[in-house]
C-alpha cells in the first residue's frame, strides 16, 4: 500500500475499533503518558530539541533550504534567549500533566480573556474553530473522506507535547496516524519554526496536495496558541482567586 492508502486504512480501522470497543480510562491515561514521554525524545530538525533555542518564525529573502541555516535573529526580538523549552526534563519519571477538563478554553479561558479584553475571546474562538473545521473532505486524490480523526490527532498531539491531556481522547490514535517523520515535522514547526526545511516538508504525506499540508501548518499553529493561552489564563485565574 502507498503511504496515503495505508493512512486511510488505519483511519478506517480506528473507527471500526472505536465502534466495537472503547478503551478504559486507565488505558487511555497510560497511552497519554507514553505519548507525552516519547514526544520529549522527538528530535527537531535534525538537532537535539532539549537545549533552549529561539522559537521565532520569520521570512527569508530566498526560499528555505534543505539544510538548517544559522541566522542571527537577535535583532528581531527583545530577549534573544527566550524560546521554547520542553515542559519536563528528560529522564523524569513523573511528568507534569495539565488536565484539560480542569481548565478548558470553552468553559474557562474564553470567558476570562473576554473580561480582560472585550470581544477578543470571540475572535480567538472563531479563529480556532475555523481552522480546526476547515476541510474539503479530501485526502490527496480521494474525495468524500471524513478527516475528523486525523485533524483531532494533529491538534491533540501538539497539546500532548505541552503536557495537556484530554480524558475523553484515546492517544493510541496519535501513534497510529502520525508517523515518525510527521512527528519530527510537527515538533519543529511548532517549537522551532526557524529550523524547518523543505526536505522535512517533503518527507511526509508525499501524495498530499500543498493546500492540505498548509492546513496542517495552520492546525499546528492554532493548537500551539491555544495551549499557551490555557497555561497563561489558568495562571491568571489562580492569581485572581
PDB file of C-alpha atoms in Angstrom:
ATOM      1  CA  UNK A   1       0.000   0.000   0.000  1.00  0.00           C
ATOM      2  CA  UNK A   2       1.075   3.566  -0.650  1.00  0.00           C
ATOM      3  CA  UNK A   3       1.567   5.963   2.244  1.00  0.00           C
ATOM      4  CA  UNK A   4      -1.850   7.504   1.545  1.00  0.00           C
ATOM      5  CA  UNK A   5      -3.698   4.188   1.263  1.00  0.00           C
ATOM      6  CA  UNK A   6      -2.066   2.925   4.448  1.00  0.00           C
ATOM      7  CA  UNK A   7      -3.120   6.055   6.347  1.00  0.00           C
ATOM      8  CA  UNK A   8      -6.713   5.783   5.143  1.00  0.00           C
ATOM      9  CA  UNK A   9      -6.778   2.110   6.106  1.00  0.00           C
ATOM     10  CA  UNK A  10      -5.596   2.963   9.633  1.00  0.00           C
ATOM     11  CA  UNK A  11      -8.266   5.668   9.919  1.00  0.00           C
ATOM     12  CA  UNK A  12     -10.941   3.185   8.878  1.00  0.00           C
ATOM     13  CA  UNK A  13      -9.661   0.545  11.298  1.00  0.00           C
ATOM     14  CA  UNK A  14      -9.597   3.036  14.174  1.00  0.00           C
ATOM     15  CA  UNK A  15     -13.208   3.983  13.515  1.00  0.00           C
ATOM     16  CA  UNK A  16     -14.259   0.336  13.457  1.00  0.00           C
ATOM     17  CA  UNK A  17     -12.357  -0.421  16.670  1.00  0.00           C
ATOM     18  CA  UNK A  18     -13.948   2.587  18.371  1.00  0.00           C
ATOM     19  CA  UNK A  19     -17.411   1.332  17.458  1.00  0.00           C
ATOM     20  CA  UNK A  20     -16.649  -2.197  18.680  1.00  0.00           C
ATOM     21  CA  UNK A  21     -14.937  -1.418  21.979  1.00  0.00           C
ATOM     22  CA  UNK A  22     -13.723   1.727  23.697  1.00  0.00           C
ATOM     23  CA  UNK A  23     -10.542   1.798  25.750  1.00  0.00           C
ATOM     24  CA  UNK A  24     -10.874   2.233  29.520  1.00  0.00           C
ATOM     25  CA  UNK A  25      -9.904   5.480  31.255  1.00  0.00           C
ATOM     26  CA  UNK A  26      -6.881   3.748  32.738  1.00  0.00           C
ATOM     27  CA  UNK A  27      -5.718   2.543  29.326  1.00  0.00           C
ATOM     28  CA  UNK A  28      -6.177   5.998  27.805  1.00  0.00           C
ATOM     29  CA  UNK A  29      -4.239   7.614  30.665  1.00  0.00           C
ATOM     30  CA  UNK A  30      -1.401   5.131  30.148  1.00  0.00           C
ATOM     31  CA  UNK A  31      -1.314   5.819  26.405  1.00  0.00           C
ATOM     32  CA  UNK A  32      -1.180   9.561  27.034  1.00  0.00           C
ATOM     33  CA  UNK A  33       1.753   9.220  29.435  1.00  0.00           C
ATOM     34  CA  UNK A  34       3.591   7.088  26.901  1.00  0.00           C
ATOM     35  CA  UNK A  35       2.974   9.552  24.075  1.00  0.00           C
ATOM     36  CA  UNK A  36       3.941  12.500  26.293  1.00  0.00           C
ATOM     37  CA  UNK A  37       7.274  10.937  27.246  1.00  0.00           C
ATOM     38  CA  UNK A  38       8.016   9.944  23.660  1.00  0.00           C
ATOM     39  CA  UNK A  39       7.284  13.487  22.446  1.00  0.00           C
ATOM     40  CA  UNK A  40      10.183  14.721  24.605  1.00  0.00           C
ATOM     41  CA  UNK A  41      12.503  12.405  22.696  1.00  0.00           C
ATOM     42  CA  UNK A  42      11.421  13.560  19.239  1.00  0.00           C
ATOM     43  CA  UNK A  43      14.399  15.224  17.586  1.00  0.00           C
ATOM     44  CA  UNK A  44      13.615  18.549  15.977  1.00  0.00           C
ATOM     45  CA  UNK A  45      15.033  19.457  12.598  1.00  0.00           C
ATOM     46  CA  UNK A  46      17.958  17.055  12.877  1.00  0.00           C
ATOM     47  CA  UNK A  47      19.091  18.749  16.089  1.00  0.00           C
ATOM     48  CA  UNK A  48      18.512  17.624  19.666  1.00  0.00           C
ATOM     49  CA  UNK A  49      15.467  19.529  20.872  1.00  0.00           C
ATOM     50  CA  UNK A  50      16.375  19.816  24.536  1.00  0.00           C
ATOM     51  CA  UNK A  51      18.598  22.927  24.684  1.00  0.00           C
ATOM     52  CA  UNK A  52      16.685  26.191  24.814  1.00  0.00           C
ATOM     53  CA  UNK A  53      16.540  27.681  21.339  1.00  0.00           C
ATOM     54  CA  UNK A  54      14.897  30.766  19.923  1.00  0.00           C
ATOM     55  CA  UNK A  55      11.462  29.938  18.553  1.00  0.00           C
ATOM     56  CA  UNK A  56      10.741  32.618  16.035  1.00  0.00           C
ATOM     57  CA  UNK A  57       9.258  32.310  12.568  1.00  0.00           C
ATOM     58  CA  UNK A  58      10.398  34.884  10.066  1.00  0.00           C
ATOM     59  CA  UNK A  59      10.616  35.288   6.317  1.00  0.00           C
ATOM     60  CA  UNK A  60      13.888  34.889   4.480  1.00  0.00           C
ATOM     61  CA  UNK A  61      14.615  36.681   1.247  1.00  0.00           C
ATOM     62  CA  UNK A  62      15.097  33.348  -0.510  1.00  0.00           C
ATOM     63  CA  UNK A  63      13.224  30.061  -0.287  1.00  0.00           C
ATOM     64  CA  UNK A  64      14.080  27.828   2.662  1.00  0.00           C
ATOM     65  CA  UNK A  65      16.987  25.475   2.040  1.00  0.00           C
ATOM     66  CA  UNK A  66      17.469  21.765   2.530  1.00  0.00           C
ATOM     67  CA  UNK A  67      19.965  22.499   5.275  1.00  0.00           C
ATOM     68  CA  UNK A  68      19.437  24.377   8.514  1.00  0.00           C
ATOM     69  CA  UNK A  69      20.911  27.843   8.233  1.00  0.00           C
ATOM     70  CA  UNK A  70      22.434  29.570  11.238  1.00  0.00           C
ATOM     71  CA  UNK A  71      20.850  33.019  11.268  1.00  0.00           C
ATOM     72  CA  UNK A  72      21.224  35.821  13.765  1.00  0.00           C
ATOM     73  CA  UNK A  73      17.654  36.778  14.672  1.00  0.00           C
ATOM     74  CA  UNK A  74      18.510  38.628  17.885  1.00  0.00           C
ATOM     75  CA  UNK A  75      17.751  41.976  16.253  1.00  0.00           C
ATOM     76  CA  UNK A  76      14.116  40.896  15.789  1.00  0.00           C
ATOM     77  CA  UNK A  77      13.411  40.242  19.467  1.00  0.00           C
ATOM     78  CA  UNK A  78      13.917  41.966  22.809  1.00  0.00           C
ATOM     79  CA  UNK A  79      15.122  38.806  24.571  1.00  0.00           C
ATOM     80  CA  UNK A  80      17.092  36.508  22.218  1.00  0.00           C
ATOM     81  CA  UNK A  81      17.386  33.876  24.963  1.00  0.00           C
ATOM     82  CA  UNK A  82      13.623  33.471  25.238  1.00  0.00           C
ATOM     83  CA  UNK A  83      12.272  30.435  23.418  1.00  0.00           C
ATOM     84  CA  UNK A  84      10.616  27.062  23.656  1.00  0.00           C
ATOM     85  CA  UNK A  85      11.729  24.680  26.374  1.00  0.00           C
ATOM     86  CA  UNK A  86      10.388  21.177  26.967  1.00  0.00           C
ATOM     87  CA  UNK A  87       7.915  21.159  29.843  1.00  0.00           C
ATOM     88  CA  UNK A  88       9.894  18.441  31.669  1.00  0.00           C
ATOM     89  CA  UNK A  89      13.468  17.240  31.817  1.00  0.00           C
ATOM     90  CA  UNK A  90      14.416  14.082  30.013  1.00  0.00           C
ATOM     91  CA  UNK A  91      14.512  11.067  32.302  1.00  0.00           C
ATOM     92  CA  UNK A  92      11.989  12.371  34.825  1.00  0.00           C
ATOM     93  CA  UNK A  93       9.568   9.679  35.981  1.00  0.00           C
ATOM     94  CA  UNK A  94       6.646  11.916  36.867  1.00  0.00           C
ATOM     95  CA  UNK A  95       5.995  14.446  34.128  1.00  0.00           C
ATOM     96  CA  UNK A  96       3.507  17.252  34.854  1.00  0.00           C
ATOM     97  CA  UNK A  97       0.086  16.956  33.230  1.00  0.00           C
ATOM     98  CA  UNK A  98      -2.403  19.727  32.539  1.00  0.00           C
ATOM     99  CA  UNK A  99      -5.836  18.059  32.586  1.00  0.00           C
ATOM    100  CA  UNK A 100      -7.912  19.930  30.019  1.00  0.00           C
ATOM    101  CA  UNK A 101     -11.112  19.037  31.861  1.00  0.00           C
ATOM    102  CA  UNK A 102      -9.941  21.119  34.840  1.00  0.00           C
ATOM    103  CA  UNK A 103      -9.391  24.226  32.733  1.00  0.00           C
ATOM    104  CA  UNK A 104     -10.806  24.319  29.216  1.00  0.00           C
ATOM    105  CA  UNK A 105     -10.806  27.045  26.619  1.00  0.00           C
ATOM    106  CA  UNK A 106     -14.586  26.755  26.153  1.00  0.00           C
ATOM    107  CA  UNK A 107     -15.567  26.863  29.844  1.00  0.00           C
ATOM    108  CA  UNK A 108     -12.818  28.946  31.428  1.00  0.00           C
ATOM    109  CA  UNK A 109     -10.301  30.601  29.110  1.00  0.00           C
ATOM    110  CA  UNK A 110     -12.854  32.076  26.700  1.00  0.00           C
ATOM    111  CA  UNK A 111     -14.797  33.974  29.383  1.00  0.00           C
ATOM    112  CA  UNK A 112     -11.667  35.204  31.182  1.00  0.00           C
ATOM    113  CA  UNK A 113      -9.953  36.566  28.091  1.00  0.00           C
ATOM    114  CA  UNK A 114     -13.178  38.379  27.164  1.00  0.00           C
ATOM    115  CA  UNK A 115     -13.139  40.016  30.593  1.00  0.00           C
ATOM    116  CA  UNK A 116      -9.544  41.115  30.123  1.00  0.00           C
ATOM    117  CA  UNK A 117     -10.001  42.369  26.565  1.00  0.00           C
ATOM    118  CA  UNK A 118     -13.540  42.877  25.326  1.00  0.00           C
ATOM    119  CA  UNK A 119     -14.610  40.610  22.423  1.00  0.00           C
ATOM    120  CA  UNK A 120     -11.117  39.159  21.862  1.00  0.00           C
ATOM    121  CA  UNK A 121     -12.406  35.809  23.111  1.00  0.00           C
ATOM    122  CA  UNK A 122     -14.995  35.691  20.333  1.00  0.00           C
ATOM    123  CA  UNK A 123     -12.357  36.470  17.709  1.00  0.00           C
ATOM    124  CA  UNK A 124      -9.945  33.838  19.021  1.00  0.00           C
ATOM    125  CA  UNK A 125     -12.679  31.234  19.347  1.00  0.00           C
ATOM    126  CA  UNK A 126     -13.827  31.868  15.778  1.00  0.00           C
ATOM    127  CA  UNK A 127     -10.248  31.502  14.560  1.00  0.00           C
ATOM    128  CA  UNK A 128      -9.702  28.224  16.450  1.00  0.00           C
ATOM    129  CA  UNK A 129     -12.966  26.745  15.190  1.00  0.00           C
ATOM    130  CA  UNK A 130     -12.471  27.861  11.591  1.00  0.00           C
ATOM    131  CA  UNK A 131      -9.002  26.324  11.299  1.00  0.00           C
ATOM    132  CA  UNK A 132      -9.987  23.118  13.116  1.00  0.00           C
ATOM    133  CA  UNK A 133     -13.105  22.573  10.975  1.00  0.00           C
ATOM    134  CA  UNK A 134     -11.521  23.630   7.688  1.00  0.00           C
ATOM    135  CA  UNK A 135     -11.695  20.698   5.266  1.00  0.00           C
ATOM    136  CA  UNK A 136     -12.520  19.868   1.657  1.00  0.00           C
ATOM    137  CA  UNK A 137     -13.338  16.308   2.743  1.00  0.00           C
ATOM    138  CA  UNK A 138     -10.497  15.109   0.554  1.00  0.00           C
ATOM    139  CA  UNK A 139      -7.194  13.307   1.057  1.00  0.00           C
ATOM    140  CA  UNK A 140      -4.963  13.787  -1.979  1.00  0.00           C
ATOM    141  CA  UNK A 141      -6.959  12.257  -4.866  1.00  0.00           C
ATOM    142  CA  UNK A 142      -9.648  10.733  -2.639  1.00  0.00           C
ATOM    143  CA  UNK A 143     -12.931  12.596  -2.154  1.00  0.00           C
ATOM    144  CA  UNK A 144     -15.739  12.375   0.427  1.00  0.00           C
ATOM    145  CA  UNK A 145     -13.317  11.484   3.218  1.00  0.00           C
ATOM    146  CA  UNK A 146     -14.078  12.310   6.853  1.00  0.00           C
ATOM    147  CA  UNK A 147     -10.773  13.725   8.132  1.00  0.00           C
ATOM    148  CA  UNK A 148     -12.022  14.498  11.654  1.00  0.00           C
ATOM    149  CA  UNK A 149      -9.955  11.712  13.239  1.00  0.00           C
ATOM    150  CA  UNK A 150      -6.777  12.926  11.566  1.00  0.00           C
ATOM    151  CA  UNK A 151      -7.338  16.595  12.387  1.00  0.00           C
ATOM    152  CA  UNK A 152      -8.003  15.796  16.019  1.00  0.00           C
ATOM    153  CA  UNK A 153      -4.851  13.676  16.222  1.00  0.00           C
ATOM    154  CA  UNK A 154      -2.749  16.575  14.899  1.00  0.00           C
ATOM    155  CA  UNK A 155      -4.309  19.108  17.280  1.00  0.00           C
ATOM    156  CA  UNK A 156      -4.138  16.849  20.336  1.00  0.00           C
ATOM    157  CA  UNK A 157      -0.540  15.797  19.641  1.00  0.00           C
ATOM    158  CA  UNK A 158       0.583  19.428  19.872  1.00  0.00           C
ATOM    159  CA  UNK A 159      -1.229  19.763  23.189  1.00  0.00           C
ATOM    160  CA  UNK A 160       0.317  16.476  24.306  1.00  0.00           C
ATOM    161  CA  UNK A 161       3.779  17.945  23.665  1.00  0.00           C
ATOM    162  CA  UNK A 162       2.782  20.730  26.051  1.00  0.00           C
ATOM    163  CA  UNK A 163       1.591  18.233  28.671  1.00  0.00           C
ATOM    164  CA  UNK A 164      -2.134  18.834  28.090  1.00  0.00           C
ATOM    165  CA  UNK A 165      -4.353  15.761  28.316  1.00  0.00           C
ATOM    166  CA  UNK A 166      -7.979  15.252  27.228  1.00  0.00           C
ATOM    167  CA  UNK A 167      -9.582  12.492  29.302  1.00  0.00           C
ATOM    168  CA  UNK A 168     -12.006  11.567  26.525  1.00  0.00           C
ATOM    169  CA  UNK A 169      -9.329  11.072  23.859  1.00  0.00           C
ATOM    170  CA  UNK A 170      -7.501   7.834  23.097  1.00  0.00           C
ATOM    171  CA  UNK A 171      -3.859   8.800  22.443  1.00  0.00           C
ATOM    172  CA  UNK A 172      -3.294   5.443  20.810  1.00  0.00           C
ATOM    173  CA  UNK A 173      -4.774   7.127  17.726  1.00  0.00           C
ATOM    174  CA  UNK A 174      -1.866   9.576  17.606  1.00  0.00           C
ATOM    175  CA  UNK A 175       0.669   6.788  17.386  1.00  0.00           C
ATOM    176  CA  UNK A 176      -1.257   5.030  14.635  1.00  0.00           C
ATOM    177  CA  UNK A 177      -1.983   8.066  12.466  1.00  0.00           C
ATOM    178  CA  UNK A 178       1.165  10.195  12.803  1.00  0.00           C
ATOM    179  CA  UNK A 179       4.311   8.541  11.526  1.00  0.00           C
ATOM    180  CA  UNK A 180       7.758   9.436  12.843  1.00  0.00           C
ATOM    181  CA  UNK A 181       8.698  11.892  10.078  1.00  0.00           C
ATOM    182  CA  UNK A 182       5.446  13.792  10.630  1.00  0.00           C
ATOM    183  CA  UNK A 183       6.055  13.974  14.390  1.00  0.00           C
ATOM    184  CA  UNK A 184       9.502  15.448  13.723  1.00  0.00           C
ATOM    185  CA  UNK A 185       7.921  17.997  11.383  1.00  0.00           C
ATOM    186  CA  UNK A 186       5.215  18.843  13.945  1.00  0.00           C
ATOM    187  CA  UNK A 187       7.711  19.441  16.746  1.00  0.00           C
ATOM    188  CA  UNK A 188       9.952  21.530  14.515  1.00  0.00           C
ATOM    189  CA  UNK A 189       7.202  23.750  13.121  1.00  0.00           C
ATOM    190  CA  UNK A 190       5.513  24.142  16.499  1.00  0.00           C
ATOM    191  CA  UNK A 191       8.544  24.652  18.730  1.00  0.00           C
ATOM    192  CA  UNK A 192      11.456  25.619  16.467  1.00  0.00           C
ATOM    193  CA  UNK A 193       9.995  27.056  13.216  1.00  0.00           C
ATOM    194  CA  UNK A 194      13.334  28.583  12.201  1.00  0.00           C
ATOM    195  CA  UNK A 195      14.680  25.040  11.762  1.00  0.00           C
ATOM    196  CA  UNK A 196      12.019  23.965   9.276  1.00  0.00           C
ATOM    197  CA  UNK A 197      13.405  22.856   5.922  1.00  0.00           C
ATOM    198  CA  UNK A 198      11.887  21.928   2.584  1.00  0.00           C
ATOM    199  CA  UNK A 199      13.304  18.425   2.975  1.00  0.00           C
ATOM    200  CA  UNK A 200      11.272  17.956   6.150  1.00  0.00           C
ATOM    201  CA  UNK A 201       8.170  19.372   4.459  1.00  0.00           C
ATOM    202  CA  UNK A 202       8.580  16.955   1.569  1.00  0.00           C
ATOM    203  CA  UNK A 203       9.290  13.955   3.788  1.00  0.00           C
ATOM    204  CA  UNK A 204       5.751  13.335   4.985  1.00  0.00           C
ATOM    205  CA  UNK A 205       2.459  12.752   3.142  1.00  0.00           C
ATOM    206  CA  UNK A 206       4.159  12.856  -0.244  1.00  0.00           C
ATOM    207  CA  UNK A 207       0.905  12.283  -2.140  1.00  0.00           C
ATOM    208  CA  UNK A 208      -0.983  15.112  -0.440  1.00  0.00           C
ATOM    209  CA  UNK A 209      -1.666  18.488  -2.037  1.00  0.00           C
ATOM    210  CA  UNK A 210       0.179  21.593  -0.877  1.00  0.00           C
ATOM    211  CA  UNK A 211      -3.109  23.100   0.332  1.00  0.00           C
ATOM    212  CA  UNK A 212      -3.591  20.094   2.630  1.00  0.00           C
ATOM    213  CA  UNK A 213      -0.103  20.484   4.050  1.00  0.00           C
ATOM    214  CA  UNK A 214      -0.690  24.195   4.584  1.00  0.00           C
ATOM    215  CA  UNK A 215      -3.786  23.253   6.572  1.00  0.00           C
ATOM    216  CA  UNK A 216      -1.564  21.061   8.748  1.00  0.00           C
ATOM    217  CA  UNK A 217       0.617  24.096   9.486  1.00  0.00           C
ATOM    218  CA  UNK A 218      -2.440  26.174  10.398  1.00  0.00           C
ATOM    219  CA  UNK A 219      -3.680  23.452  12.744  1.00  0.00           C
ATOM    220  CA  UNK A 220      -0.294  23.237  14.445  1.00  0.00           C
ATOM    221  CA  UNK A 221      -0.040  26.983  14.984  1.00  0.00           C
ATOM    222  CA  UNK A 222      -3.576  27.320  16.357  1.00  0.00           C
ATOM    223  CA  UNK A 223      -3.079  24.312  18.648  1.00  0.00           C
ATOM    224  CA  UNK A 224       0.120  25.870  19.971  1.00  0.00           C
ATOM    225  CA  UNK A 225      -1.546  29.241  20.559  1.00  0.00           C
ATOM    226  CA  UNK A 226      -4.441  27.637  22.413  1.00  0.00           C
ATOM    227  CA  UNK A 227      -2.052  25.589  24.573  1.00  0.00           C
ATOM    228  CA  UNK A 228      -0.085  28.696  25.517  1.00  0.00           C
ATOM    229  CA  UNK A 229      -3.295  30.600  26.284  1.00  0.00           C
ATOM    230  CA  UNK A 230      -4.553  27.795  28.528  1.00  0.00           C
ATOM    231  CA  UNK A 231      -1.404  27.905  30.660  1.00  0.00           C
ATOM    232  CA  UNK A 232      -1.373  31.712  30.820  1.00  0.00           C
ATOM    233  CA  UNK A 233      -5.069  32.116  31.543  1.00  0.00           C
ATOM    234  CA  UNK A 234      -5.059  29.375  34.171  1.00  0.00           C
ATOM    235  CA  UNK A 235      -2.228  31.208  35.954  1.00  0.00           C
ATOM    236  CA  UNK A 236      -4.190  34.480  35.804  1.00  0.00           C
ATOM    237  CA  UNK A 237      -7.298  32.728  37.166  1.00  0.00           C
ATOM    238  CA  UNK A 238      -5.338  31.326  40.096  1.00  0.00           C
ATOM    239  CA  UNK A 239      -3.878  34.759  40.794  1.00  0.00           C
ATOM    240  CA  UNK A 240      -7.320  36.393  40.764  1.00  0.00           C
ATOM    241  CA  UNK A 241      -8.815  33.806  43.086  1.00  0.00           C
TER     242      UNK A 241
END
